[in-house]
């Protein structure tokens, strides 16, 4: 079905709607389709009610001298042109506006916080995190250590200093490393044992070590810390 009666409001509304996105009734230039539709009107449509039809009418009017030479079939009636079905029955400005098209949802490339995570993915992430923490813990800083020099005094000049040192070195503690030693005269023929050792500060208490050394009551009179230096 083409255009309706172009003398009626419904017909003019249909024509105006048809020309909303077109410059001509058909094609991209004036033709006999425009001539037939133009002649079906008794005059220019209202510019207020039918602005697109008015624009078209004024443009086609400027070609009146060329009507007979315009391309197309002049025998066709204006009703053979226009929309296939007559669905417009009112002025477009009074017609309800079309509901806005729903925007296409953009693909969420990074996932949404609202989406439920895959249990397997959660499990794998937690496993990776645990492995990372374990690896990081394995790279802890070296334990703090101290170099200690102890002075160990015997009871008298008859004390067996070799036995005294042997008993000392038999003391084993996690984080304790015995070092070099020497005998240092203190007077009246008595010599003290001066010995170096390295301790891990968090594992070995020097006070506890001194108590263990003092348990050798047959050889040891006392012990003193002669020097201590952080490594």
Tab-separated table of N, CA, C and O in Angstrom, residues 17-120:
chain	number	residue	atom	x	y	z
A	17	UNK	N	6.278	11.759	7.229
A	17	UNK	CA	7.072	10.702	7.867
A	17	UNK	C	8.005	10.038	6.846
A	17	UNK	O	9.160	9.735	7.149
A	18	UNK	N	7.490	9.817	5.629
A	18	UNK	CA	8.279	9.180	4.576
A	18	UNK	C	9.501	10.021	4.193
A	18	UNK	O	10.574	9.502	3.912
A	19	UNK	N	9.317	11.336	4.218
A	19	UNK	CA	10.392	12.244	3.794
A	19	UNK	C	11.314	12.674	4.936
A	19	UNK	O	12.207	13.484	4.734
A	20	UNK	N	11.095	12.124	6.115
A	20	UNK	CA	11.950	12.472	7.265
A	20	UNK	C	13.409	12.138	6.995
A	20	UNK	O	14.324	12.889	7.350
A	21	UNK	N	13.625	11.026	6.310
A	21	UNK	CA	15.002	10.584	6.025
A	21	UNK	C	15.285	10.537	4.528
A	21	UNK	O	16.251	9.909	4.108
A	22	UNK	N	14.429	11.192	3.726
A	22	UNK	CA	14.599	11.154	2.272
A	22	UNK	C	14.505	12.555	1.684
A	22	UNK	O	13.776	13.410	2.198
A	23	UNK	N	15.192	12.765	0.567
A	23	UNK	CA	15.092	14.033	-0.167
A	23	UNK	C	14.092	13.931	-1.314
A	23	UNK	O	13.559	14.948	-1.776
A	24	UNK	N	13.852	12.670	-1.735
A	24	UNK	CA	12.931	12.443	-2.854
A	24	UNK	C	12.044	11.250	-2.515
A	24	UNK	O	12.342	10.467	-1.606
A	25	UNK	N	10.946	11.120	-3.292
A	25	UNK	CA	10.024	10.019	-3.034
A	25	UNK	C	10.724	8.679	-3.255
A	25	UNK	O	10.587	7.744	-2.465
A	26	UNK	N	11.499	8.593	-4.333
A	26	UNK	CA	12.314	7.402	-4.590
A	26	UNK	C	13.674	7.843	-5.124
A	26	UNK	O	13.779	8.893	-5.778
A	27	UNK	N	14.658	7.047	-4.930
A	27	UNK	CA	15.983	7.311	-5.483
A	27	UNK	C	16.675	8.514	-4.872
A	27	UNK	O	16.318	8.993	-3.787
A	28	UNK	N	17.686	9.005	-5.639
A	28	UNK	CA	18.540	10.081	-5.141
A	28	UNK	C	18.442	11.340	-6.000
A	28	UNK	O	19.345	12.171	-5.996
A	29	UNK	N	17.355	11.473	-6.737
A	29	UNK	CA	17.134	12.656	-7.556
A	29	UNK	C	15.670	12.777	-7.914
A	29	UNK	O	14.888	11.826	-7.750
A	30	UNK	N	15.225	13.926	-8.363
A	30	UNK	CA	13.818	14.115	-8.726
A	30	UNK	C	13.420	13.176	-9.858
A	30	UNK	O	14.191	12.925	-10.778
A	31	UNK	N	12.193	12.643	-9.772
A	31	UNK	CA	11.698	11.697	-10.783
A	31	UNK	C	10.183	11.853	-10.912
A	31	UNK	O	9.562	12.704	-10.256
A	32	UNK	N	9.578	11.011	-11.771
A	32	UNK	CA	8.137	11.055	-11.966
A	32	UNK	C	7.383	10.695	-10.683
A	32	UNK	O	6.222	11.081	-10.505
A	33	UNK	N	8.042	9.997	-9.784
A	33	UNK	CA	7.422	9.695	-8.484
A	33	UNK	C	7.191	10.994	-7.713
A	33	UNK	O	6.150	11.174	-7.071
A	34	UNK	N	8.145	11.905	-7.783
A	34	UNK	CA	8.002	13.206	-7.117
A	34	UNK	C	6.929	14.047	-7.813
A	34	UNK	O	6.139	14.747	-7.162
A	35	UNK	N	6.903	13.962	-9.166
A	35	UNK	CA	5.923	14.745	-9.934
A	35	UNK	C	4.506	14.309	-9.578
A	35	UNK	O	3.618	15.139	-9.317
A	36	UNK	N	4.255	12.995	-9.568
A	36	UNK	CA	2.920	12.479	-9.265
A	36	UNK	C	2.489	12.873	-7.859
A	36	UNK	O	1.338	13.271	-7.631
A	37	UNK	N	3.408	12.756	-6.889
A	37	UNK	CA	3.074	13.108	-5.505
A	37	UNK	C	2.875	14.607	-5.358
A	37	UNK	O	1.984	15.059	-4.621
A	38	UNK	N	3.669	15.383	-6.055
A	38	UNK	CA	3.577	16.846	-6.006
A	38	UNK	C	2.212	17.312	-6.524
A	38	UNK	O	1.544	18.172	-5.935
A	39	UNK	N	1.768	16.702	-7.658
A	39	UNK	CA	0.508	17.110	-8.271
A	39	UNK	C	-0.692	16.667	-7.464
A	39	UNK	O	-1.803	17.214	-7.609
A	40	UNK	N	-0.485	15.658	-6.576
A	40	UNK	CA	-1.597	15.189	-5.745
A	40	UNK	C	-1.910	16.174	-4.612
A	40	UNK	O	-2.962	16.084	-3.975
A	41	UNK	N	-1.005	17.086	-4.355
A	41	UNK	CA	-1.209	18.093	-3.318
A	41	UNK	C	-1.871	19.327	-3.911
A	41	UNK	O	-1.626	19.703	-5.059
A	42	UNK	N	-2.676	19.982	-3.109
A	42	UNK	CA	-3.323	21.200	-3.583
A	42	UNK	C	-2.474	22.438	-3.300
A	42	UNK	O	-2.778	23.531	-3.766
A	43	UNK	N	-1.386	22.240	-2.537
A	43	UNK	CA	-0.491	23.340	-2.231
A	43	UNK	C	0.594	22.878	-1.282
A	43	UNK	O	0.687	21.690	-0.940
A	44	UNK	N	1.404	23.822	-0.870
A	44	UNK	CA	2.497	23.465	0.038
A	44	UNK	C	1.948	23.036	1.397
A	44	UNK	O	1.074	23.702	1.962
A	45	UNK	N	2.446	21.913	1.944
A	45	UNK	CA	2.014	21.475	3.273
A	45	UNK	C	2.425	22.512	4.328
A	45	UNK	O	3.339	23.310	4.134
A	46	UNK	N	1.779	22.471	5.470
A	46	UNK	CA	2.105	23.405	6.552
A	46	UNK	C	3.534	23.155	7.023
A	46	UNK	O	3.914	22.024	7.342
A	47	UNK	N	4.317	24.220	7.069
A	47	UNK	CA	5.701	24.079	7.513
A	47	UNK	C	5.785	23.710	8.975
A	47	UNK	O	6.773	23.118	9.417
A	48	UNK	N	4.747	24.068	9.725
A	48	UNK	CA	4.745	23.768	11.162
A	48	UNK	C	4.381	22.310	11.414
A	48	UNK	O	5.052	21.608	12.177
A	49	UNK	N	3.315	21.838	10.763
A	49	UNK	CA	2.855	20.475	10.995
A	49	UNK	C	3.636	19.432	10.208
A	49	UNK	O	3.827	18.307	10.659
A	50	UNK	N	4.058	19.813	8.985
A	50	UNK	CA	4.716	18.836	8.109
A	50	UNK	C	6.014	19.430	7.541
A	50	UNK	O	6.114	19.680	6.334
A	51	UNK	N	7.003	19.703	8.374
A	51	UNK	CA	8.225	20.389	7.920
A	51	UNK	C	8.984	19.639	6.819
A	51	UNK	O	9.539	20.254	5.916
A	52	UNK	N	9.030	18.315	6.890
A	52	UNK	CA	9.785	17.547	5.890
A	52	UNK	C	9.056	17.531	4.553
A	52	UNK	O	9.686	17.627	3.491
A	53	UNK	N	7.728	17.420	4.609
A	53	UNK	CA	6.937	17.468	3.376
A	53	UNK	C	7.015	18.862	2.751
A	53	UNK	O	7.079	19.001	1.516
A	54	UNK	N	7.054	19.871	3.613
A	54	UNK	CA	7.156	21.254	3.116
A	54	UNK	C	8.499	21.470	2.407
A	54	UNK	O	8.557	22.059	1.315
A	55	UNK	N	9.570	20.992	3.034
A	55	UNK	CA	10.901	21.124	2.433
A	55	UNK	C	10.935	20.460	1.065
A	55	UNK	O	11.437	21.015	0.082
A	56	UNK	N	10.426	19.229	1.013
A	56	UNK	CA	10.407	18.470	-0.254
A	56	UNK	C	9.572	19.196	-1.306
A	56	UNK	O	9.976	19.309	-2.463
A	57	UNK	N	8.410	19.680	-0.894
A	57	UNK	CA	7.507	20.354	-1.837
A	57	UNK	C	8.182	21.559	-2.477
A	57	UNK	O	8.116	21.759	-3.706
A	58	UNK	N	8.853	22.390	-1.656
A	58	UNK	CA	9.512	23.582	-2.183
A	58	UNK	C	10.645	23.207	-3.136
A	58	UNK	O	10.884	23.883	-4.137
A	59	UNK	N	11.346	22.121	-2.834
A	59	UNK	CA	12.454	21.695	-3.676
A	59	UNK	C	11.934	21.193	-5.028
A	59	UNK	O	12.469	21.541	-6.091
A	60	UNK	N	10.884	20.359	-5.000
A	60	UNK	CA	10.335	19.816	-6.247
A	60	UNK	C	9.700	20.932	-7.085
A	60	UNK	O	9.762	20.912	-8.325
A	61	UNK	N	9.145	21.932	-6.431
A	61	UNK	CA	8.532	23.053	-7.151
A	61	UNK	C	9.559	23.776	-8.011
A	61	UNK	O	9.231	24.316	-9.074
A	62	UNK	N	10.823	23.759	-7.560
A	62	UNK	CA	11.863	24.432	-8.335
A	62	UNK	C	12.199	23.682	-9.630
A	62	UNK	O	12.914	24.199	-10.483
A	63	UNK	N	11.666	22.444	-9.777
A	63	UNK	CA	11.928	21.630	-10.974
A	63	UNK	C	10.688	21.541	-11.878
A	63	UNK	O	10.655	20.700	-12.782
A	64	UNK	N	9.695	22.374	-11.663
A	64	UNK	CA	8.438	22.260	-12.427
A	64	UNK	C	8.677	22.342	-13.937
A	64	UNK	O	8.010	21.653	-14.726
A	65	UNK	N	9.622	23.156	-14.344
A	65	UNK	CA	9.887	23.299	-15.777
A	65	UNK	C	10.489	22.035	-16.381
A	65	UNK	O	10.514	21.869	-17.607
A	66	UNK	N	10.937	21.103	-15.506
A	66	UNK	CA	11.578	19.881	-15.992
A	66	UNK	C	10.691	18.652	-15.796
A	66	UNK	O	11.122	17.523	-16.059
A	67	UNK	N	9.465	18.844	-15.316
A	67	UNK	CA	8.623	17.709	-14.962
A	67	UNK	C	8.515	16.669	-16.074
A	67	UNK	O	8.600	15.462	-15.849
A	68	UNK	N	8.307	17.126	-17.290
A	68	UNK	CA	8.077	16.191	-18.401
A	68	UNK	C	9.319	15.388	-18.768
A	68	UNK	O	9.214	14.311	-19.370
A	69	UNK	N	10.479	15.930	-18.398
A	69	UNK	CA	11.730	15.255	-18.790
A	69	UNK	C	12.350	14.447	-17.652
A	69	UNK	O	13.377	13.792	-17.848
A	70	UNK	N	11.745	14.494	-16.487
A	70	UNK	CA	12.314	13.752	-15.353
A	70	UNK	C	12.141	12.251	-15.577
A	70	UNK	O	11.152	11.807	-16.190
A	71	UNK	N	13.065	11.451	-15.123
A	71	UNK	CA	13.008	10.001	-15.340
A	71	UNK	C	11.831	9.365	-14.598
A	71	UNK	O	11.354	9.897	-13.600
A	72	UNK	N	11.409	8.221	-15.088
A	72	UNK	CA	10.333	7.493	-14.437
A	72	UNK	C	9.119	7.345	-15.325
A	72	UNK	O	9.074	7.821	-16.454
A	73	UNK	N	8.101	6.653	-14.814
A	73	UNK	CA	6.868	6.383	-15.557
A	73	UNK	C	5.802	7.398	-15.143
A	73	UNK	O	5.259	7.328	-14.036
A	74	UNK	N	5.455	8.358	-16.000
A	74	UNK	CA	4.486	9.389	-15.650
A	74	UNK	C	3.057	8.854	-15.534
A	74	UNK	O	2.175	9.541	-15.020
A	75	UNK	N	2.823	7.630	-15.986
A	75	UNK	CA	1.470	7.058	-15.924
A	75	UNK	C	1.134	6.485	-14.552
A	75	UNK	O	-0.025	6.190	-14.252
A	76	UNK	N	2.149	6.303	-13.700
A	76	UNK	CA	1.914	5.725	-12.377
A	76	UNK	C	1.305	6.761	-11.445
A	76	UNK	O	1.717	7.918	-11.421
A	77	UNK	N	0.312	6.331	-10.667
A	77	UNK	CA	-0.328	7.210	-9.690
A	77	UNK	C	0.564	7.350	-8.456
A	77	UNK	O	1.401	6.490	-8.169
A	78	UNK	N	0.352	8.416	-7.717
A	78	UNK	CA	1.178	8.649	-6.519
A	78	UNK	C	0.970	7.571	-5.471
A	78	UNK	O	1.823	7.338	-4.610
A	79	UNK	N	-0.182	6.878	-5.517
A	79	UNK	CA	-0.465	5.837	-4.519
A	79	UNK	C	0.409	4.598	-4.689
A	79	UNK	O	0.409	3.703	-3.841
A	80	UNK	N	1.132	4.538	-5.808
A	80	UNK	CA	2.029	3.385	-6.011
A	80	UNK	C	3.375	3.612	-5.332
A	80	UNK	O	4.219	2.719	-5.331
A	81	UNK	N	3.537	4.794	-4.773
A	81	UNK	CA	4.797	5.120	-4.081
A	81	UNK	C	4.558	5.249	-2.577
A	81	UNK	O	3.427	5.354	-2.126
A	82	UNK	N	5.631	5.265	-1.863
A	82	UNK	CA	5.527	5.430	-0.413
A	82	UNK	C	5.671	4.126	0.328
A	82	UNK	O	6.111	3.108	-0.230
A	83	UNK	N	5.269	4.115	1.567
A	83	UNK	CA	5.424	2.911	2.399
A	83	UNK	C	4.555	1.768	1.921
A	83	UNK	O	3.503	1.980	1.321
A	84	UNK	N	5.000	0.560	2.194
A	84	UNK	CA	4.241	-0.612	1.778
A	84	UNK	C	2.965	-0.756	2.576
A	84	UNK	O	1.973	-1.274	2.108
A	85	UNK	N	3.002	-0.303	3.822
A	85	UNK	CA	1.806	-0.377	4.665
A	85	UNK	C	1.563	0.964	5.313
A	85	UNK	O	2.498	1.661	5.698
A	86	UNK	N	0.343	1.313	5.421
A	86	UNK	CA	-0.014	2.601	6.034
A	86	UNK	C	-0.149	2.410	7.529
A	86	UNK	O	-1.115	1.837	8.011
A	87	UNK	N	0.882	2.855	8.231
A	87	UNK	CA	0.859	2.677	9.678
A	87	UNK	C	0.879	4.001	10.415
A	87	UNK	O	0.605	4.052	11.609
A	88	UNK	N	1.201	5.082	9.705
A	88	UNK	CA	1.268	6.380	10.362
A	88	UNK	C	-0.077	7.066	10.217
A	88	UNK	O	-0.557	7.305	9.115
A	89	UNK	N	-0.685	7.406	11.301
A	89	UNK	CA	-2.012	8.026	11.269
A	89	UNK	C	-2.053	9.343	12.017
A	89	UNK	O	-3.114	9.887	12.247
A	90	UNK	N	-0.895	9.819	12.447
A	90	UNK	CA	-0.888	11.078	13.193
A	90	UNK	C	0.395	11.830	12.900
A	90	UNK	O	1.348	11.271	12.359
A	91	UNK	N	0.388	13.090	13.248
A	91	UNK	CA	1.570	13.923	13.065
A	91	UNK	C	2.700	13.360	13.914
A	91	UNK	O	2.507	13.079	15.101
A	92	UNK	N	3.887	13.173	13.315
A	92	UNK	CA	5.003	12.588	14.078
A	92	UNK	C	5.307	13.325	15.367
A	92	UNK	O	5.739	12.723	16.339
A	93	UNK	N	5.076	14.623	15.400
A	93	UNK	CA	5.416	15.369	16.626
A	93	UNK	C	4.488	15.008	17.771
A	93	UNK	O	4.788	15.242	18.949
A	94	UNK	N	3.297	14.452	17.410
A	94	UNK	CA	2.348	14.047	18.441
A	94	UNK	C	2.441	12.559	18.751
A	94	UNK	O	1.786	12.074	19.667
A	95	UNK	N	3.191	11.850	17.939
A	95	UNK	CA	3.302	10.402	18.128
A	95	UNK	C	4.207	10.094	19.307
A	95	UNK	O	5.140	10.839	19.602
A	96	UNK	N	3.909	9.031	20.011
A	96	UNK	CA	4.766	8.663	21.155
A	96	UNK	C	6.157	8.322	20.676
A	96	UNK	O	6.337	7.737	19.616
A	97	UNK	N	7.096	8.721	21.453
A	97	UNK	CA	8.482	8.456	21.080
A	97	UNK	C	8.798	6.983	21.248
A	97	UNK	O	8.287	6.322	22.154
A	98	UNK	N	9.625	6.481	20.342
A	98	UNK	CA	10.032	5.080	20.432
A	98	UNK	C	10.863	4.866	21.670
A	98	UNK	O	11.639	5.737	22.081
A	99	UNK	N	10.686	3.736	22.254
A	99	UNK	CA	11.505	3.406	23.424
A	99	UNK	C	12.956	3.314	23.000
A	99	UNK	O	13.273	2.758	21.954
A	100	UNK	N	13.834	3.889	23.748
A	100	UNK	CA	15.252	3.845	23.372
A	100	UNK	C	15.744	2.421	23.308
A	100	UNK	O	15.347	1.574	24.101
A	101	UNK	N	16.544	2.177	22.298
A	101	UNK	CA	17.093	0.837	22.149
A	101	UNK	C	18.011	0.518	23.306
A	101	UNK	O	18.758	1.364	23.783
A	102	UNK	N	17.904	-0.710	23.736
A	102	UNK	CA	18.768	-1.125	24.826
A	102	UNK	C	20.199	-1.188	24.344
A	102	UNK	O	20.495	-1.695	23.277
A	103	UNK	N	21.040	-0.614	25.141
A	103	UNK	CA	22.451	-0.632	24.778
A	103	UNK	C	22.984	-2.046	24.889
A	103	UNK	O	22.644	-2.791	25.795
A	104	UNK	N	23.779	-2.390	23.908
A	104	UNK	CA	24.388	-3.713	23.948
A	104	UNK	C	25.344	-3.796	25.113
A	104	UNK	O	26.114	-2.886	25.378
A	105	UNK	N	25.233	-4.879	25.809
A	105	UNK	CA	26.124	-5.052	26.950
A	105	UNK	C	27.550	-5.269	26.457
A	105	UNK	O	27.797	-6.072	25.580
A	106	UNK	N	28.435	-4.493	27.039
A	106	UNK	CA	29.832	-4.642	26.656
A	106	UNK	C	30.388	-5.898	27.289
A	106	UNK	O	30.064	-6.260	28.408
A	107	UNK	N	31.220	-6.533	26.548
A	107	UNK	CA	31.848	-7.751	27.064
A	107	UNK	C	32.782	-7.391	28.202
A	107	UNK	O	33.633	-6.522	28.087
A	108	UNK	N	32.548	-8.031	29.322
A	108	UNK	CA	33.375	-7.769	30.494
A	108	UNK	C	34.640	-8.612	30.392
A	108	UNK	O	34.636	-9.804	30.655
A	109	UNK	N	35.734	-7.967	29.981
A	109	UNK	CA	36.980	-8.700	29.750
A	109	UNK	C	37.644	-9.138	31.041
A	109	UNK	O	38.455	-10.050	31.062
A	110	UNK	N	37.312	-8.443	32.136
A	110	UNK	CA	38.041	-8.722	33.378
A	110	UNK	C	37.159	-9.382	34.428
A	110	UNK	O	37.579	-9.625	35.539
A	111	UNK	N	35.906	-9.654	34.067
A	111	UNK	CA	35.031	-10.303	35.023
A	111	UNK	C	34.391	-9.295	35.945
A	111	UNK	O	34.933	-8.234	36.222
A	112	UNK	N	33.199	-9.604	36.416
A	112	UNK	CA	32.461	-8.700	37.290
A	112	UNK	C	32.559	-9.187	38.723
A	112	UNK	O	32.585	-10.378	39.000
A	113	UNK	N	32.569	-8.228	39.642
A	113	UNK	CA	32.630	-8.598	41.052
A	113	UNK	C	31.359	-9.305	41.494
A	113	UNK	O	31.327	-9.999	42.495
A	114	UNK	N	30.239	-9.038	40.721
A	114	UNK	CA	28.975	-9.624	41.100
A	114	UNK	C	28.851	-11.062	40.640
A	114	UNK	O	27.980	-11.797	41.086
A	115	UNK	N	29.687	-11.469	39.697
A	115	UNK	CA	29.599	-12.823	39.176
A	115	UNK	C	30.228	-13.804	40.157
A	115	UNK	O	31.252	-13.528	40.767
A	116	UNK	N	29.601	-14.944	40.298
A	116	UNK	CA	30.126	-15.970	41.198
A	116	UNK	C	31.365	-16.595	40.582
A	116	UNK	O	31.351	-17.018	39.437
A	117	UNK	N	32.427	-16.637	41.365
A	117	UNK	CA	33.677	-17.169	40.839
A	117	UNK	C	33.634	-18.683	40.756
A	117	UNK	O	32.984	-19.360	41.547
A	118	UNK	N	34.355	-19.191	39.816
A	118	UNK	CA	34.469	-20.630	39.633
A	118	UNK	C	35.213	-21.211	40.830
A	118	UNK	O	36.319	-20.771	41.157
A	119	UNK	N	34.615	-22.178	41.531
A	119	UNK	CA	35.278	-22.777	42.706
A	119	UNK	C	36.680	-23.287	42.407
A	119	UNK	O	37.577	-23.178	43.230
A	120	UNK	N	36.867	-23.855	41.220
A	120	UNK	CA	38.191	-24.368	40.848
A	120	UNK	C	39.191	-23.230	40.722
A	120	UNK	O	40.356	-23.357	41.104
